[in-house]
Structures are given as structure tokens and as C-alpha cells.
Amino acid sequence: MPMYVVGHKIPDSDSICGAIALAYLKNQIGEAAIAARLGELSPETAFILDRFGFEAPEFKERYAGEEVYIVDHSELTQAPDDIAQATIVGIVDHHKLGDLTTSTPLECWIRPVGCSNTVIKMMYDFYSVEIPADIAGIMLCAILSDTVIFKSPTCTTADIKCVEALAEIAGVEDYKALGMEMFKVKSAVEGTPARDLVMRDFKDFNMNGNLVGIGQLEVIDLSVFDDIKAELEADIAALKAEGNRHSVLLLLTDIMKEGSEVLVVSDDSELTSRAYGKATENGRVWLDGVLSRKKQVVPPLQDAFA
Amino acid sequence: MPMYVVGHKIPDSDSICGAIALAYLKNQIGEAAIAARLGELSPETAFILDRFGFEAPEFKERYAGEEVYIVDHSELTQAPDDIAQATIVGIVDHHKLGDLTTSTPLECWIRPVGCSNTVIKMMYDFYSVEIPADIAGIMLCAILSDTVIFKSPTCTTADIKCVEALAEIAGVEDYKALGMEMFKVKSAVEGTPARDLVMRDFKDFNMNGNLVGIGQLEVIDLSVFDDIKAELEADIAALKAEGNRHSVLLLLTDIMKEGSEVLVVSDDSELTSRAYGKATENGRVWLDGVLSRKKQVVPPLQDAFA
Ligand SMILES: [Mn+2]
Ligand SMILES: [Mn+2]
């Protein structure tokens, strides 16, 4: 019986490329594995898969009775709904340790680096399995995406070295240009419904018993949001009510100016003051230098709820 | 500020030897680290440290404000009481994934092998750090202890290969003889108070909201318990009441006959029937082939509570 390798809900490029890369590795070492996904591909991920000639992994929501290898998180809220009826055989991740638990021993490859695919590269090295050029290509793109082309504070020297090694294998000469191409695809928000944009990279967190949703849109220039910001704000307010959430934050991240405008709806009007020392004005606050949800947005928020 | 490397409460040889071995490795790669312990050494662990010339790690119970690297578990109940006020920077383990969580990214080296020290050996290999002979000796003993000299179903080929490599480094010619010597020390229970024996290798588990304590004593011949079994039973009944536990199990494991007599006090008289398909008689049940708490005792019990 093959295991399923699957990333988080509302998959990002790390989740999708990581599932493909890890499933390939597992098959190479004699453990049958199938890459799967919990949601639609983002335009960025579709661009990456198309660029290197991959099909989307199998869309699969139910895992009861299956063996599952989790990619890019360790959170119940981001896992398949029926994960309690599945057997988690492994986790590869680069986030804080979440609330997934198991009743049997498993493997966890978790490192404080910029991207799960950097950890998956370590797994290839550990097992001495050669990375095919096309898989190196998608791993490379996932790392450039998660680290915002090395600009994110989550980026480590391990990520940079990994990208350089993968670029060599993939035959990508100018990986920064590839990264910019990718972020241009990501910046094309015009004509997309507000809900689709809000949900494009959205994660729910359990913060001391409160459900907090945080979305992020990374673009090359925030002006793309000028005409739709009010729509986005109306939509996160609706999302908060629909999901009984305590708060919903939407990060509009300018990767060139290196900061994020955060749109906030919350039961606590002091939330950003307490978490980031800066109050919202009309539900908006600019956080200079903030590029990383994982490293700069979630931990202070977690502390504000503690 | 150095990190503290610390195993679980009521430390076993894996926790103590692992803390020493990992702290040494961390210092070698430029991360200051101090081995610590949460409790007294067992006679077995004292024997190992004495044999290879080590002092006991620092006894330390409070970790608020410190960085902590956790060895040999990922459970809140087995961690320092103030772990929520500390920063967990890493976990090395070989058990099921427990309920520890963090608010920041960390490293987790968790593998489904027989002993945390087998995973620590992988860490040495990853960082290309040479293992000193005396550290190889205590790592070797920890693996022989956790795998019951390879007899436990938790033992993997990785553990066996690791022991062979470590024996070479440590200059131990007959590691099985060393293992038997160690288990003879462990079998000397005469004259030890019942509470000390029950607590020697005792772990509390949160099973679907119920506190379940499971102790284990591994000996070469169960006859050493003939005169004290009633005392042990009275003591686990007391322990159940003191801690408001749902159940307390004490595994008396015969490593030569390869099975365990389990002494049981529980709010649920059907517990072993539901978990292991075998009822207790007068609070006792023989489970043939059962050597491993982690692999053979805990998971079915967890399922019985689900
Ligand atoms: Mn990621
Ligand atoms: Mn252990």
C-alpha cells in the first residue's frame, strides 16, 4: 500500500513541489509513495509545474486508513480533516512545531530553514539519491518562493547553498531571473475575485484557543491592490464571520520595498499594537521589513494571545 | 547563552547518555550546550557512566528563559514543568509525536528506530564530527538498553549497524557481554523500596484526556519479583490515587523469556482485554512476546482510549 505525500491545505509551491520531490525520493528508496494535494494550484505553482513539465499531484481530501507523509507543516488545522483516521509516517517541515500528534513512532525532518524543499534536499543527500533535473527545478523554485528570492529573514545559508546546488542540477543559469519571473506571475492579481486572492495563501492557526486566519499576497508592487483593497477588506470581514474566527489578517507584501501592509479584522482592536507595537489606522498597518508570516507575523501574535 | 540538552523526567540511560552525547556534538559545531537531567540516575545508568568515566549531567529542574534541546520524547508530561517559559530549539527522539508545541521554528531529528542515540549518531555523521571513544561507549550502552540487546521489536537494522560502528570506536570487543552485564545490574532489585522500583522507568501519558502511568522493570529472570510483587501492586494502587490517574501499569519484563507480566490498577476493569485481547487475573496478565512499552504497550492502549 503506497503512502500519500501531502502538504497543507491551500497548498503553496513548497507543499506541491515538496510532495512531488519527496514522493519521488521515497519511491527511489523502495517505499511506494504518491504525491497528493489538498487544494487548487496557485498561479505561481502552476507556472512552476508547467515550466519543468509536471502534472499537478492527485487531488485527494480523504486519507482515513492510509499512510500519510506530511509536508510543510505540523498543524491539525492545515492537515486533512480525517488525519486522525490516518497513520502519519513522517513530517518534513520548517515551521514551529504544531499540534499534530501520532500514536506510533514516525520520522520528522524538521529544520529551522527557509523552505521544506531545503530539508528534502538533505533527505536526498542522506539517502544518496540523485535528483533528476526537472525535480531539482521545482525544488529550486519552491525555495525561491518561500525565501522571497533570499530576502526573507527566514532564509538561511543552507537555503542559498541548496538553491545553488539545485540550479546546477536543473541547468538553470540565472535563478534570480527565474525567481523574478515567478513573482511577476504572482503579482498578476487583476481580474481575480477577492475571495480567491484572500485564500491564495491562507492559513488558520489555533492561538491559545482562538482561531486566527492569516493570508498573504506577495507582489512586486503594492499598487496592484489600489483598486481592490476595499473589496479585500470586505472579504476578510466576511471570512472572519463565516469561520467564527477571532481575527483575520491579510498581508500585502511588497517584496521590492521589503515590507507588508496588513489588513486586519479582529475582535481585539489592540491586536497589532500588542503584537507588533503599531496600531492599525482604518484597519490597516504598514510593517516595515516584515516579509515572513512564519517568522515575523505568527510568533509575536502567538505571544499576544498567550 | 548555552542551551541545555535534557531528556525526560525519570531519566533512563537513553536520556542521560543522549544528553551528554548531543551536548558534546553541539559544542563541537560551535553551539554552546550543557547536558542536564530531570531526575536521579538509575543503577543501570550509573553503571554506564562509571564504566566510561563520566560524571552525571547537571541536575536542573527549571528552564524558564533558557534554550532547551529535548532528548528522547516530545511529551508535555515528560518535559520540565516550566517548559512553556523556555524556548525549545530542537528535539531528538524515536517515539510517537507527542503534544509539545513551539512558537518558533526548531529542528526535529525524529526517526522510528530503537533509540535516540542511534539518531544522535546520524547527527554526528551529518556534521562530520568524530565521536570520542568514551562517548561512543555510553551511546552504545544506551542503544543496547533501549533495544534490550536487539531483542525488542523496536530494534531496527539502523540500531544494529550503529552499535557495531560505536563498539569499534569505543574499543568494546564483546558488546553483547557488556549488554548482559548491564542488564544484570538492572535485575538487582532486592532491598530497593517498592516506590523506587515502580518509578525507576515510569512515564505518564495523556491518553485522550486520561492520565495513564506506565512503569517498566526489565530483568533477566522474573523470579526476582516473587517476594515483592504484592508490595509493588500496593504501590501502584497508591500511585494511581496520588496522581488522580485513570490507570497505572507496571511491566515486569523477562528479557530472556521475552515477555512481560503486567500488574494493572485501573478505573476500567476491561482495559487489558480491550487493548491486548487478554483479561487480567487478580490484576495481573502475562503478555507473551511483549518487550517494548513504546511499540507494543502504548499504541494499543492509546487506541483503547480513542
Ligand atoms: Mn514552506
Ligand atoms: Mn529512548
mmCIF file of N, CA, C and O and ligand atoms in Angstrom, chain A residues 12 14 72 94-95 116 146, ligand 1:
data_model
loop_
_atom_site.group_PDB
_atom_site.id
_atom_site.type_symbol
_atom_site.label_atom_id
_atom_site.label_comp_id
_atom_site.label_asym_id
_atom_site.label_seq_id
_atom_site.Cartn_x
_atom_site.Cartn_y
_atom_site.Cartn_z
ATOM 1 N N ASP A 12 0.771 25.839 -1.123
ATOM 2 C CA ASP A 12 1.679 26.771 -1.789
ATOM 3 C C ASP A 12 2.679 25.956 -2.616
ATOM 4 O O ASP A 12 2.584 24.722 -2.698
ATOM 5 N N ASP A 14 5.767 25.310 -2.042
ATOM 6 C CA ASP A 14 6.568 24.415 -1.207
ATOM 7 C C ASP A 14 5.827 23.102 -0.970
ATOM 8 O O ASP A 14 6.401 22.011 -1.081
ATOM 9 N N ASP A 72 5.519 20.375 5.023
ATOM 10 C CA ASP A 72 5.438 21.835 5.180
ATOM 11 C C ASP A 72 4.555 22.338 6.314
ATOM 12 O O ASP A 72 4.191 23.516 6.329
ATOM 13 N N HIS A 94 9.557 23.151 8.152
ATOM 14 C CA HIS A 94 10.488 24.192 8.604
ATOM 15 C C HIS A 94 9.761 25.250 9.430
ATOM 16 O O HIS A 94 10.235 26.386 9.527
ATOM 17 N N HIS A 95 8.613 24.890 10.009
ATOM 18 C CA HIS A 95 7.854 25.824 10.847
ATOM 19 C C HIS A 95 7.980 25.455 12.314
ATOM 20 O O HIS A 95 8.633 24.473 12.667
ATOM 21 N N SER A 116 10.735 23.869 3.113
ATOM 22 C CA SER A 116 10.738 22.407 3.287
ATOM 23 C C SER A 116 11.593 21.722 2.231
ATOM 24 O O SER A 116 12.181 20.671 2.487
ATOM 25 N N ASP A 146 9.525 30.510 -1.137
ATOM 26 C CA ASP A 146 9.431 30.616 0.327
ATOM 27 C C ASP A 146 10.393 31.669 0.902
ATOM 28 O O ASP A 146 10.072 32.321 1.890
HETATM 29 MN MN MN C 1 7.270 26.198 3.286
#
